[in-house]
Coordinates of C-alpha atoms and ligand atoms in Angstrom, one line a residue:
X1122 CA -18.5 17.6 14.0
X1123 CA -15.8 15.4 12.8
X1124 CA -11.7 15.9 13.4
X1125 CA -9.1 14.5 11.1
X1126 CA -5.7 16.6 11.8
X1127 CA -2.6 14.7 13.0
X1128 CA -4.6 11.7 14.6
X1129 CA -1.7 8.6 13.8
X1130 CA -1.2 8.0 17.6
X1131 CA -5.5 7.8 17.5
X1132 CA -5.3 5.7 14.6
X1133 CA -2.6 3.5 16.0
X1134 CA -4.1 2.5 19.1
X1135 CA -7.7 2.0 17.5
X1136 CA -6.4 -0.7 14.9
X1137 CA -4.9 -2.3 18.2
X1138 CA -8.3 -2.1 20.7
X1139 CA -9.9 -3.3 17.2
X1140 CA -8.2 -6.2 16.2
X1141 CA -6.9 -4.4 12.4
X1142 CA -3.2 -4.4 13.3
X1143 CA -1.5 -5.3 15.5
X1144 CA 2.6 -5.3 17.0
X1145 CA 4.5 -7.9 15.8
X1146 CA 5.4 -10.3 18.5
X1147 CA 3.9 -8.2 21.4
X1148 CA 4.4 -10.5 24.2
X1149 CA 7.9 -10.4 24.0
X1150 CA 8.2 -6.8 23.6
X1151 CA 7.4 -6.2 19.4
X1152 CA 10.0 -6.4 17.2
X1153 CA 10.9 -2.8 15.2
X1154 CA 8.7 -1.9 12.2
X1155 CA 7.0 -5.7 12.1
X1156 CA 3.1 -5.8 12.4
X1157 CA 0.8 -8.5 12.2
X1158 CA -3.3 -7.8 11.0
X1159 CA -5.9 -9.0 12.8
X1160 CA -9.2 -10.3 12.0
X1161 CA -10.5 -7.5 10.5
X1162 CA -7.3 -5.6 9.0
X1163 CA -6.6 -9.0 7.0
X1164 CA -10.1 -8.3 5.7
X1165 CA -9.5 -5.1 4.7
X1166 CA -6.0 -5.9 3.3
X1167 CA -7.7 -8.2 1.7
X1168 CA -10.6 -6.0 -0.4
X1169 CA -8.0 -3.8 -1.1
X1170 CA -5.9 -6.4 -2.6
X1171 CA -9.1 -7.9 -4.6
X1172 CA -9.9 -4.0 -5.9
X1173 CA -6.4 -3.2 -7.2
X1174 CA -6.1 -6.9 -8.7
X1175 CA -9.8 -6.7 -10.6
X1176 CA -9.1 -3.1 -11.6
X1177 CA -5.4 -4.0 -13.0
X1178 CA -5.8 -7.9 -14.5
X1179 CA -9.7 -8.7 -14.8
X1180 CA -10.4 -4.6 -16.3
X1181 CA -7.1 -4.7 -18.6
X1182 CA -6.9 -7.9 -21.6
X1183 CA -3.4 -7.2 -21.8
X1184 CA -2.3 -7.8 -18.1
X1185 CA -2.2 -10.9 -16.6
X1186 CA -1.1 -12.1 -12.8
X1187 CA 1.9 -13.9 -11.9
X1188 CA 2.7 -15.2 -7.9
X1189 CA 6.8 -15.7 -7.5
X1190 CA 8.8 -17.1 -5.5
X1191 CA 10.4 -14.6 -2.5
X1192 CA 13.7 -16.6 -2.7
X1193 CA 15.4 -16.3 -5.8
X1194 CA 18.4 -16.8 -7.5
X1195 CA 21.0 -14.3 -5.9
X1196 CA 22.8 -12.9 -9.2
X1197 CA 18.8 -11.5 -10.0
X1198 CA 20.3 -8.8 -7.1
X1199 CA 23.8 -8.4 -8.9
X1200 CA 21.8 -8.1 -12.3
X1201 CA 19.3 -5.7 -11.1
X1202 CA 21.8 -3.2 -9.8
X1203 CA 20.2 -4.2 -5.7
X1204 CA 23.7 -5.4 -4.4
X1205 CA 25.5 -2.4 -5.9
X1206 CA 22.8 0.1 -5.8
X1207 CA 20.0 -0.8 -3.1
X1208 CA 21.2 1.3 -0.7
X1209 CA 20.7 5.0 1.5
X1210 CA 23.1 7.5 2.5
X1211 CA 22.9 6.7 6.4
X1212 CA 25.0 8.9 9.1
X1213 CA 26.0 7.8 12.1
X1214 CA 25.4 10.0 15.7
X1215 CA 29.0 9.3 17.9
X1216 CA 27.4 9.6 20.9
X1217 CA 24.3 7.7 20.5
X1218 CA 25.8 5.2 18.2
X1219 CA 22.3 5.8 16.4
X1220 CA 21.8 5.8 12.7
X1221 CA 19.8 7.9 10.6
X1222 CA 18.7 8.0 6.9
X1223 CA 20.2 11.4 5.5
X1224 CA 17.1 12.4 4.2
X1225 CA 14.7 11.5 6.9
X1226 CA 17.2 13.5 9.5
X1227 CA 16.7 16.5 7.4
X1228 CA 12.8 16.0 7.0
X1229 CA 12.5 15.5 10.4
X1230 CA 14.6 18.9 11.5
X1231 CA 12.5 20.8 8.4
X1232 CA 9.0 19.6 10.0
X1233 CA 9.6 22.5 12.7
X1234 CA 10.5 25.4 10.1
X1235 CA 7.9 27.6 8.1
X1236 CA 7.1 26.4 5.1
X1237 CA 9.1 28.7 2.7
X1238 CA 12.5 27.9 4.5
X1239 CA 11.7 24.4 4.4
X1240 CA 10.8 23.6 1.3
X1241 CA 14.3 25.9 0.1
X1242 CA 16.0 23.4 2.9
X1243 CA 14.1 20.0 1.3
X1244 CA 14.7 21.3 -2.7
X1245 CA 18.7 22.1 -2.0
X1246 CA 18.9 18.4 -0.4
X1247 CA 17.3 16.7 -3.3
X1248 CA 19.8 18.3 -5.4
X1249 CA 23.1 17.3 -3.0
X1250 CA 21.2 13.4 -3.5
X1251 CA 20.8 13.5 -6.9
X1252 CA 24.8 14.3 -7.4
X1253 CA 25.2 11.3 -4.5
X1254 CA 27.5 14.5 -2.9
X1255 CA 27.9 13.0 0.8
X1256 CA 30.0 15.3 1.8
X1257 CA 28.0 18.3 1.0
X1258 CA 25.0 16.5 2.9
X1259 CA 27.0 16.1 5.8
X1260 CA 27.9 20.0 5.5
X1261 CA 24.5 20.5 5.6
X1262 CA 23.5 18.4 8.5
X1263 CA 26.4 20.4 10.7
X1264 CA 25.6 24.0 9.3
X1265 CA 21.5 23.4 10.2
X1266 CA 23.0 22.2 13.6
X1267 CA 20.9 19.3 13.0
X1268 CA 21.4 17.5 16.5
X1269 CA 20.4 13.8 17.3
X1270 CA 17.3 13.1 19.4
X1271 CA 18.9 10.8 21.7
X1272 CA 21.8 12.3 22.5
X1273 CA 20.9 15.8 21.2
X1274 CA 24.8 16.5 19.9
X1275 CA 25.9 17.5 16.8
X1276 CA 29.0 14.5 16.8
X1277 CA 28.2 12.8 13.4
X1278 CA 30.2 10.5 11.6
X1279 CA 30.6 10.8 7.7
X1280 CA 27.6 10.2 5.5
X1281 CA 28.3 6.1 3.8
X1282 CA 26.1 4.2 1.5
X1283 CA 24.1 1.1 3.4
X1284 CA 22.7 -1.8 1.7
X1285 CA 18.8 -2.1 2.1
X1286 CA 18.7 -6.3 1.6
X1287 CA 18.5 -8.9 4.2
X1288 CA 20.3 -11.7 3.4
X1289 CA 20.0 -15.2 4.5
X1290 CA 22.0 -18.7 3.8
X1291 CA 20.5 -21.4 1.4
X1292 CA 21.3 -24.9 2.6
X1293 CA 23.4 -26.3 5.9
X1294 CA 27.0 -25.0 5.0
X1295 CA 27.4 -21.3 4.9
X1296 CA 29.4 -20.5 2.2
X1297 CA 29.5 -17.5 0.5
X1298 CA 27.5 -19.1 -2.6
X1299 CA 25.1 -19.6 -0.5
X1300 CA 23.9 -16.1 0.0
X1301 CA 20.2 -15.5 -1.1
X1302 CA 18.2 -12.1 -0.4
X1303 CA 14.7 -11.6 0.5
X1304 CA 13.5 -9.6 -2.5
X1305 CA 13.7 -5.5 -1.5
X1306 CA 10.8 -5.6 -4.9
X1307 CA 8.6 -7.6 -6.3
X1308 CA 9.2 -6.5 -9.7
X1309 CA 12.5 -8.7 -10.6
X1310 CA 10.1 -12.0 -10.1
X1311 CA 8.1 -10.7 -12.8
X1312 CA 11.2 -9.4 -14.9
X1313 CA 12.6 -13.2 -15.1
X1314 CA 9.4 -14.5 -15.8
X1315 CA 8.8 -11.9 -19.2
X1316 CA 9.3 -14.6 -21.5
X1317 CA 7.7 -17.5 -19.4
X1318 CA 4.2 -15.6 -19.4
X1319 CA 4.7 -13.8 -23.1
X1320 CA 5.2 -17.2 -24.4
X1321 CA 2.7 -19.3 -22.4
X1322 CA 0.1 -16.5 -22.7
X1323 CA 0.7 -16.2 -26.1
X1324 CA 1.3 -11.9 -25.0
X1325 CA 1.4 -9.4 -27.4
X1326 CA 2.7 -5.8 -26.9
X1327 CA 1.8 -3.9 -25.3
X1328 CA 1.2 -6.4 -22.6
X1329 CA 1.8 -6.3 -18.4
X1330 CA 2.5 -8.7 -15.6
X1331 CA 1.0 -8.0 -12.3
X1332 CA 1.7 -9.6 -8.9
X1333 CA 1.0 -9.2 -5.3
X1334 CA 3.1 -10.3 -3.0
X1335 CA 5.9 -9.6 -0.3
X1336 CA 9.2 -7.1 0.3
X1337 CA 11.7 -6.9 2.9
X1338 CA 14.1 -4.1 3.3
X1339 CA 16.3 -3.1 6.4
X1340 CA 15.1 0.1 6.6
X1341 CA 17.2 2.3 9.5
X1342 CA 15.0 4.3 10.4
X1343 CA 11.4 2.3 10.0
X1344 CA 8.6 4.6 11.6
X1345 CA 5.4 5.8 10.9
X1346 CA 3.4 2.8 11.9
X1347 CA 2.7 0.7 8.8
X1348 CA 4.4 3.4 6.7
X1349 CA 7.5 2.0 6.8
X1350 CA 8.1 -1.4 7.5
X1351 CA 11.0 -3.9 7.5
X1352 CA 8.6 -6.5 5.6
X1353 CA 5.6 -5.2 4.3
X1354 CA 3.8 -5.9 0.8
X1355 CA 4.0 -4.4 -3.0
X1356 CA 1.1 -4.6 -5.7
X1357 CA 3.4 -4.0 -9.0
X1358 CA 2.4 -4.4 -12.7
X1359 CA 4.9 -4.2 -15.1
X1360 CA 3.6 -3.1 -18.9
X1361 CA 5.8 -4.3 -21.7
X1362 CA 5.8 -1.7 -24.4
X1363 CA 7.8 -1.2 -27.5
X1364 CA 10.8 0.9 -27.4
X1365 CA 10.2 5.0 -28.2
X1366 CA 7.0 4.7 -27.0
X1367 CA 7.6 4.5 -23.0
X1368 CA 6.9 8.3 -22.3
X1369 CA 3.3 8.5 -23.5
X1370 CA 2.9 4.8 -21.4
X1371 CA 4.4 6.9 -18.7
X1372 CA 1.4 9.1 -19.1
X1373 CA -1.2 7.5 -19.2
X1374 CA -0.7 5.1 -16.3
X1375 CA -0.1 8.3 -14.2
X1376 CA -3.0 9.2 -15.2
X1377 CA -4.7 5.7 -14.7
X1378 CA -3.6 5.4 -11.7
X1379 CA -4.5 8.5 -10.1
X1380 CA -8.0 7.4 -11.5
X1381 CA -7.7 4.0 -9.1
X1382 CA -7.2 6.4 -6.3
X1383 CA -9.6 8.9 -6.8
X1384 CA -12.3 6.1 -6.6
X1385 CA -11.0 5.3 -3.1
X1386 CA -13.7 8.2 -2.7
X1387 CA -10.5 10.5 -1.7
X1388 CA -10.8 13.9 -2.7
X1389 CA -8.1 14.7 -5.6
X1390 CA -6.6 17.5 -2.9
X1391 CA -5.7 14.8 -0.8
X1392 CA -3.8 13.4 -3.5
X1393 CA -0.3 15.0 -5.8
X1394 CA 2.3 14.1 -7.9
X1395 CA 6.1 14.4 -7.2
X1396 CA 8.4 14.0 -10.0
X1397 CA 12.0 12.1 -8.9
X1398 CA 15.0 14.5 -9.1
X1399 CA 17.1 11.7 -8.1
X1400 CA 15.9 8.8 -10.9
X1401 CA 16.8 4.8 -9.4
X1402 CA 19.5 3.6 -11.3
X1403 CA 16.9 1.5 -13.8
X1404 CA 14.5 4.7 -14.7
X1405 CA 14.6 7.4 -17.4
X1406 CA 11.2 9.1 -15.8
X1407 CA 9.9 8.3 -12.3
X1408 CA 7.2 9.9 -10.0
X1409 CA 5.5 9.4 -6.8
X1410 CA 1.6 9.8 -6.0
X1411 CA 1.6 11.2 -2.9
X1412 CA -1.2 11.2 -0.2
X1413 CA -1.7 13.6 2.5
X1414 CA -1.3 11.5 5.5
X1415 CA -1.4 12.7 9.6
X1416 CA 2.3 13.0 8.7
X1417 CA 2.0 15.3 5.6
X1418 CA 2.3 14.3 1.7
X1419 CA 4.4 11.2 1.5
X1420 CA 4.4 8.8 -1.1
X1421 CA 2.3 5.5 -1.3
X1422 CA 3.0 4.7 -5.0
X1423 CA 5.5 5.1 -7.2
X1424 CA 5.6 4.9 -11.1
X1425 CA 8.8 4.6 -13.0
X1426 CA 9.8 4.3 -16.5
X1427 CA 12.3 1.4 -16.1
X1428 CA 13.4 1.4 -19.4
X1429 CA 15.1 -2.1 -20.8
X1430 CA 17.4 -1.8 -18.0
X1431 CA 16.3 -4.7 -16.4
X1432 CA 15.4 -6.9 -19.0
X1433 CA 19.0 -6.1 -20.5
X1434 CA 20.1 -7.2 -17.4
X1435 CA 19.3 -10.3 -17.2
X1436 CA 19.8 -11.4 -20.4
X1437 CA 23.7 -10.0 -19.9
X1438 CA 24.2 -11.9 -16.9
X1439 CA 21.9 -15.4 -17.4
X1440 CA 23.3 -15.1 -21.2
X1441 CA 19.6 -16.1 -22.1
X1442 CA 17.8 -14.0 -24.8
X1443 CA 14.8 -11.7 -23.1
X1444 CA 14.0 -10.7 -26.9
X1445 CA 10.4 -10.0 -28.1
X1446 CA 9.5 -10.7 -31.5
X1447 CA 7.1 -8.0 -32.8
X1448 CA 5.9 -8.6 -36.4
X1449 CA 3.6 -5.6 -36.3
X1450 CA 4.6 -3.3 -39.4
X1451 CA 6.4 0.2 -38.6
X1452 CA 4.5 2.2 -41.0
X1453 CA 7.8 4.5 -41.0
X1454 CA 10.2 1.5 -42.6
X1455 CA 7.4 -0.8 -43.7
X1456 CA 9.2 -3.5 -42.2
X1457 CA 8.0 -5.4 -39.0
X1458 CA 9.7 -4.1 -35.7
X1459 CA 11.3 -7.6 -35.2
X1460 CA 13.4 -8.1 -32.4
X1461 CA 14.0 -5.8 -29.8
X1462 CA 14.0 -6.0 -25.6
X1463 CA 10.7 -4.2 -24.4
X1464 CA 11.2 -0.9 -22.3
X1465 CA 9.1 -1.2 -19.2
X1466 CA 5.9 1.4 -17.2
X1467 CA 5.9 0.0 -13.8
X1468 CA 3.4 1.0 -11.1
X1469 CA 4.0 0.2 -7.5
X1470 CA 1.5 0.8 -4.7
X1471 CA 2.9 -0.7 -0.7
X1472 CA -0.6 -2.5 0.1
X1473 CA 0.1 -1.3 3.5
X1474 CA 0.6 2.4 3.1
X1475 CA -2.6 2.2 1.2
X1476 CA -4.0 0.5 4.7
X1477 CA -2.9 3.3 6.2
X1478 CA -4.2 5.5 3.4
X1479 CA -7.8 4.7 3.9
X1480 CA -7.3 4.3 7.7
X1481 CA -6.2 7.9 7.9
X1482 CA -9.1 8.9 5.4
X1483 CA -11.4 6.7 7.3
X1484 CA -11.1 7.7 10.9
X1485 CA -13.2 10.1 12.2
X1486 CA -14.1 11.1 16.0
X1487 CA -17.4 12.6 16.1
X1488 CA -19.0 14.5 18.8
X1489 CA -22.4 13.5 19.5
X1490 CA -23.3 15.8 22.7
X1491 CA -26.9 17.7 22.6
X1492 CA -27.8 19.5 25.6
X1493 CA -29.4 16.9 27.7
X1494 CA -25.7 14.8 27.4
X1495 CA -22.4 14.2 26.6
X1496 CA -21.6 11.9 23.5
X1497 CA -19.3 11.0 21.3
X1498 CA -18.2 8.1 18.6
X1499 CA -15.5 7.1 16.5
X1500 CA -16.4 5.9 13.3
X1501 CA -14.0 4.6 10.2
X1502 CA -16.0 5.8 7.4
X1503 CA -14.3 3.4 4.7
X1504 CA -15.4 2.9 1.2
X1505 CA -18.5 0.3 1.2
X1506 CA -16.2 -2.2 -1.2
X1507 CA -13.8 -2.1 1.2
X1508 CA -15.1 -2.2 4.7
X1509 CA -14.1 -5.2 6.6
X1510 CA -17.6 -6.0 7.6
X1511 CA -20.5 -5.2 5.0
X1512 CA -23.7 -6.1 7.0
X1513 CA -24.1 -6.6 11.0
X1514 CA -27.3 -8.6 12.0
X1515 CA -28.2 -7.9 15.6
X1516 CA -31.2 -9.9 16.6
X1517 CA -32.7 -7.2 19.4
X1518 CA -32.6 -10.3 21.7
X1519 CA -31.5 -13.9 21.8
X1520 CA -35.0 -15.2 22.8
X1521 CA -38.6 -15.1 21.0
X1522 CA -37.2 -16.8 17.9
X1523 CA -35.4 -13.4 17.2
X1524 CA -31.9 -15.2 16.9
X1525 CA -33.4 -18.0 14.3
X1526 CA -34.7 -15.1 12.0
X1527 CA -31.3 -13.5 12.6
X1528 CA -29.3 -16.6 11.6
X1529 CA -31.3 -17.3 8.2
X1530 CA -30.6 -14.1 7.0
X1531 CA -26.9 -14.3 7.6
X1532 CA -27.1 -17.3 5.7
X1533 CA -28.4 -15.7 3.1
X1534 CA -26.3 -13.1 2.6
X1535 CA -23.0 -14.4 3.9
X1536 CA -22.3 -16.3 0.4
X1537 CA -22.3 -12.9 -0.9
X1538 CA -20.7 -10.7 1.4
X1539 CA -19.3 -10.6 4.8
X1540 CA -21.5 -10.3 7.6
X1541 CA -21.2 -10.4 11.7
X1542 CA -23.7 -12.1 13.8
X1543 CA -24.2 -10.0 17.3
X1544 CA -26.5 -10.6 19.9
X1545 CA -24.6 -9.5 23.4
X1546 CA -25.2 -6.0 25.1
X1547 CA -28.0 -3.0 24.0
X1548 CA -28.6 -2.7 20.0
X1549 CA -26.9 1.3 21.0
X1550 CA -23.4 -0.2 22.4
X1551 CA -23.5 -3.1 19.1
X1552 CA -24.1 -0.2 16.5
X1553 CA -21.1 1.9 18.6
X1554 CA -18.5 -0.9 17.9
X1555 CA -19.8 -1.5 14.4
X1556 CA -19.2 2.0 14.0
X1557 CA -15.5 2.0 15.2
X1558 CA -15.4 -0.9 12.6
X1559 CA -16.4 0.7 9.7
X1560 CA -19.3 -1.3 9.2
X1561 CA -21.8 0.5 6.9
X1562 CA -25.0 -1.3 7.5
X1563 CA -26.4 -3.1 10.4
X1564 CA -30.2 -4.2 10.6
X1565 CA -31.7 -4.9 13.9
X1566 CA -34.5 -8.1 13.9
X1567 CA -36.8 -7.2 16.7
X1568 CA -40.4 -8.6 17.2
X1569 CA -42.5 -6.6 14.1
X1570 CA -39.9 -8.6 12.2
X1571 CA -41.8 -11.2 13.1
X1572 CA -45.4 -9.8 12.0
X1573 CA -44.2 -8.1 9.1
X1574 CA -40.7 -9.3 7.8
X1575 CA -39.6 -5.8 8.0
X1576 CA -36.0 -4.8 9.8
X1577 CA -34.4 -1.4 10.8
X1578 CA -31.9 -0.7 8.9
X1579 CA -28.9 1.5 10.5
X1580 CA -26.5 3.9 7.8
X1581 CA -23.0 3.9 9.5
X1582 CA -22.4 7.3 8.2
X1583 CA -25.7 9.4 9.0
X1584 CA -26.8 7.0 11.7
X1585 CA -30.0 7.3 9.9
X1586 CA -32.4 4.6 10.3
X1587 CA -35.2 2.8 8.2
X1588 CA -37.7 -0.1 8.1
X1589 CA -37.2 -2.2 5.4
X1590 CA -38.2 -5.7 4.2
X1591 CA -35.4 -8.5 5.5
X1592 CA -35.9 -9.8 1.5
X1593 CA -34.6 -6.9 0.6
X1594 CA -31.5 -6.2 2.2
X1595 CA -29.2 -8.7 0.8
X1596 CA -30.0 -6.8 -2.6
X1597 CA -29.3 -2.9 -0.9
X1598 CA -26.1 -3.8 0.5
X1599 CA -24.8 -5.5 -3.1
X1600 CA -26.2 -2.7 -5.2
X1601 CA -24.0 0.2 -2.7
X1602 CA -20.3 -2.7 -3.1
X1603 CA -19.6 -1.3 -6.4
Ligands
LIG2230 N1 9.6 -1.9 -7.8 C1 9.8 -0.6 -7.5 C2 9.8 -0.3 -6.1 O1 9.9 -1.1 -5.3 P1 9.7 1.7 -4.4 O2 9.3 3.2 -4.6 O3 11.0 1.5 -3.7 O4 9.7 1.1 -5.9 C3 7.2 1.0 -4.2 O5 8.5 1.0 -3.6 C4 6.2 1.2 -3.1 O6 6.4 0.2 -2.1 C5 6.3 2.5 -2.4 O7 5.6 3.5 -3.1 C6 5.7 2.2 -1.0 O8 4.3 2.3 -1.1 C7 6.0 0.8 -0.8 N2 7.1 0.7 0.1 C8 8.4 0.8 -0.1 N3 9.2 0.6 1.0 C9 8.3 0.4 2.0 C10 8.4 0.1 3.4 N4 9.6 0.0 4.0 N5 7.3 -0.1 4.1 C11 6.1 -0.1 3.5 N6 5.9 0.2 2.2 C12 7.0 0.4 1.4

């Protein structure tokens, strides 16, 4: 029997006891909504990165890869709208001093309603965002009786706009001038780079830019474990496309998107779409993919038709041309299009909230008990292409050349694929924390490996077991990585 309702406190402590994640700076008490990955999450942030990167750059001729710089040139921010527009309506408690995002306050009250009231609550505070009408979200706040949880009064300040960008000081004097952000997106690296890679890479349109790499934002209220985080990581690809055609561009990398995470092996239920009432200040068509997390549906990747708004941007405020020359023919004017600024399909997937996407999915606590005894195991039951560990090789015991056996066939397979070498406590206790791993295959070398160069092979999932010929795994646990 498995159990996957609202485990995140399970999940949280598990990535700690496991080394997959763990509190920034612990030993001097964490700092808020940091986190650092351990030796096996960095392996699994890592096959996730690989599986988005192959299906986006190596699986698409048009799209190539980029890596920016974090620091950039500060009037990027006043260009892209960020200093003006990066920023939440926050309220203030006056008895706690504590701040809140507007909408997160009201989520968090709604969580305790029924559904229908709820969702009425949710849909009538979209609207009050989308007309940026502060006062009437404060109205709301005071006529739920929203009250804050640390001081549990109703005092609140008036709702204000807050900027979501760290700043920082380039250089020994601090001047003004001297103000540089950490990017809040990854996307404006690849925006001032259009015509760098279109030109080096010889780029024709429709064409995209893709590029993995870090975020910062000050978020006020950062919670949710790796959900939201005050640096975290972005995996955006922006697709250059000619103007009047961004809303069927629009569709069809919702759609091939959706595809990327349906192969996750996540059932599509798990999955939905929420269209933006409240557009950014760059988009003409934006949606979320939502998953269902322990938490409920919250987004892990957005898609937004960004329009030239960006590109226009920059060209107004560097005063260099961000033009596209496109001497295709428009069968409407005969003409070539010519010159024109590209309108832009961006997708945008937070690497860790896809962490914590296939964590949820992944954990499982199974109860083992039969009649004669009480038993139990948690498992994380992650794709095979993106488990950590592929293969453990657990020599039975150290002696009787079982180890040497062991060893060459780690050596064999590890140029392939990760594997883990084990040869402390019982084979049962080694296939237990192999389990809470996620690893999908271990084989056990014991002495008929030694007469007959057979192994047993162990299925993480089914906990079945097999005999087969040590030439012969190397080639099973390839096959089952794609
Ligand atoms: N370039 C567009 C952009 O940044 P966004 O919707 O603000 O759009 C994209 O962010 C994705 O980045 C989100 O869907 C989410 O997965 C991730 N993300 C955003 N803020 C985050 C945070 N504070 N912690 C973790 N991930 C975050």
């Amino acid at each position: 029997m498995s159990t996957n309702q609202n485990n995140l406190p399970a999940i949280i402590s598990h990535c700690k006891e496991y080394g997959f994640i763990f509190p920034s700076s612990e030993i001097y008490d964490g700092l808020s909504a940091v986190y650092d990955y351990g030796q096996w999450g960095v392996e699994l942030k890592k096959n996730i990165k690989d599986l988005w990167w192959k299906s986006m750059v190596y699986m698409h001729e048009n799209i190539v890869g980029i890596d920016s710089a974090i620091f950039m040139h500060p009037t990027i921010w006043k260009a892209s709208g960020h200093v003006d527009n990066f920023s939440d309506p926050m309220i203030d408690n006056l008895d706690s001093k504590k701040r809140y995002r507007v909408d997160h306050l009201i989520e968090g009250f709604v969580e305790n309603l029924d559904a229908e009231k709820g969702a009425q609550i949710i849909a009538d505070m979209e609207l009050l965002l989308a007309k940026d009408d502060f006062d009437g979200l404060k109205n709301m706040i005071v006529n739920l009786g929203i009250k804050c949880s640390v001081s549990n009064t109703c005092n609140w300040t008036n709702v204000r706009q807050f900027n979501l960008m760290f700043s920082t000081q380039l250089g020994s004097v601090a001047e003004e001038s001297d103000t540089i952000y950490l990017r809040p997106e990854t996307a404006q690296g690849i925006f001032v780079n259009f015509l760098n890679v279109q030109k080096t890479g010889r780029m024709k349109i429709p064409f995209g830019i893709a590029q993995i790499g870090k975020a910062f934002r000050n978020e006020i209220v950062a919670r949710g474990f790796i959900f939201r985080m005050r640096e975290f990581e972005q995996m955006e690809m922006q697709f250059f496309v000619r103007p009047g055609t961004q809303k069927e561009w629009y569709e069809h990398w919702k759609e091939t998107r959706m595809k990327w995470h349906l192969a996750l092996g996540i059932p599509q239920e798990k999955y939905r779409f929420h269209d933006h009432v409240k557009l950014a200040h760059y988009a003409d068509a934006a949606c979320d993919i939502e998953y269902d997390f322990p938490m409920g549906f919250k987004e892990v990747e957005g898609i937004h038709s960004r329009t030239d708004f960006d590109l226009t941007q920059h060209q107004l405020y560097s005063k260099k041309k961000m033009q596209y020359f496109d001497n295709d023919i428009d069968e409407a004017t005969g003409k070539a299009f010519g010159n024109y600024i590209p309108y832009v399909i961006e997708t945008s997937i937070g690497l860790d909230r896809t962490i914590l996407m296939v964590l949820s999915e992944a954990y499982t606590e199974e109860d083992l008990s039969t009649a004669e005894k009480q038993d139990s195991r948690v498992v994380l039951k992650f794709p095979i292409k993106i488990a950590p560990i592929k293969l453990a090789i657990l020599p039975l015991m150290k002696k009787d050349g079982l180890a040497e056996i062991a060893k060459e066939l780690m050596q064999s397979c590890s140029e392939h694929f990760f594997c883990f070498y084990e040869e402390k406590d019982s084979i049962g206790k080694r296939y237990r924390r192999m389990d809470a791993l996620g690893t999908p295959f271990c084989v056990t070398i014991d002495h008929q490996t030694k007469e007959d160069g057979t192994v047993t092979i162990r299925y993480r999932n089914s906990m079945e077991q097999e005999r087969i010929h040590m030439n012969d795994v190397k080639e099973l646990v390839m096959k089952s990585m794609h």
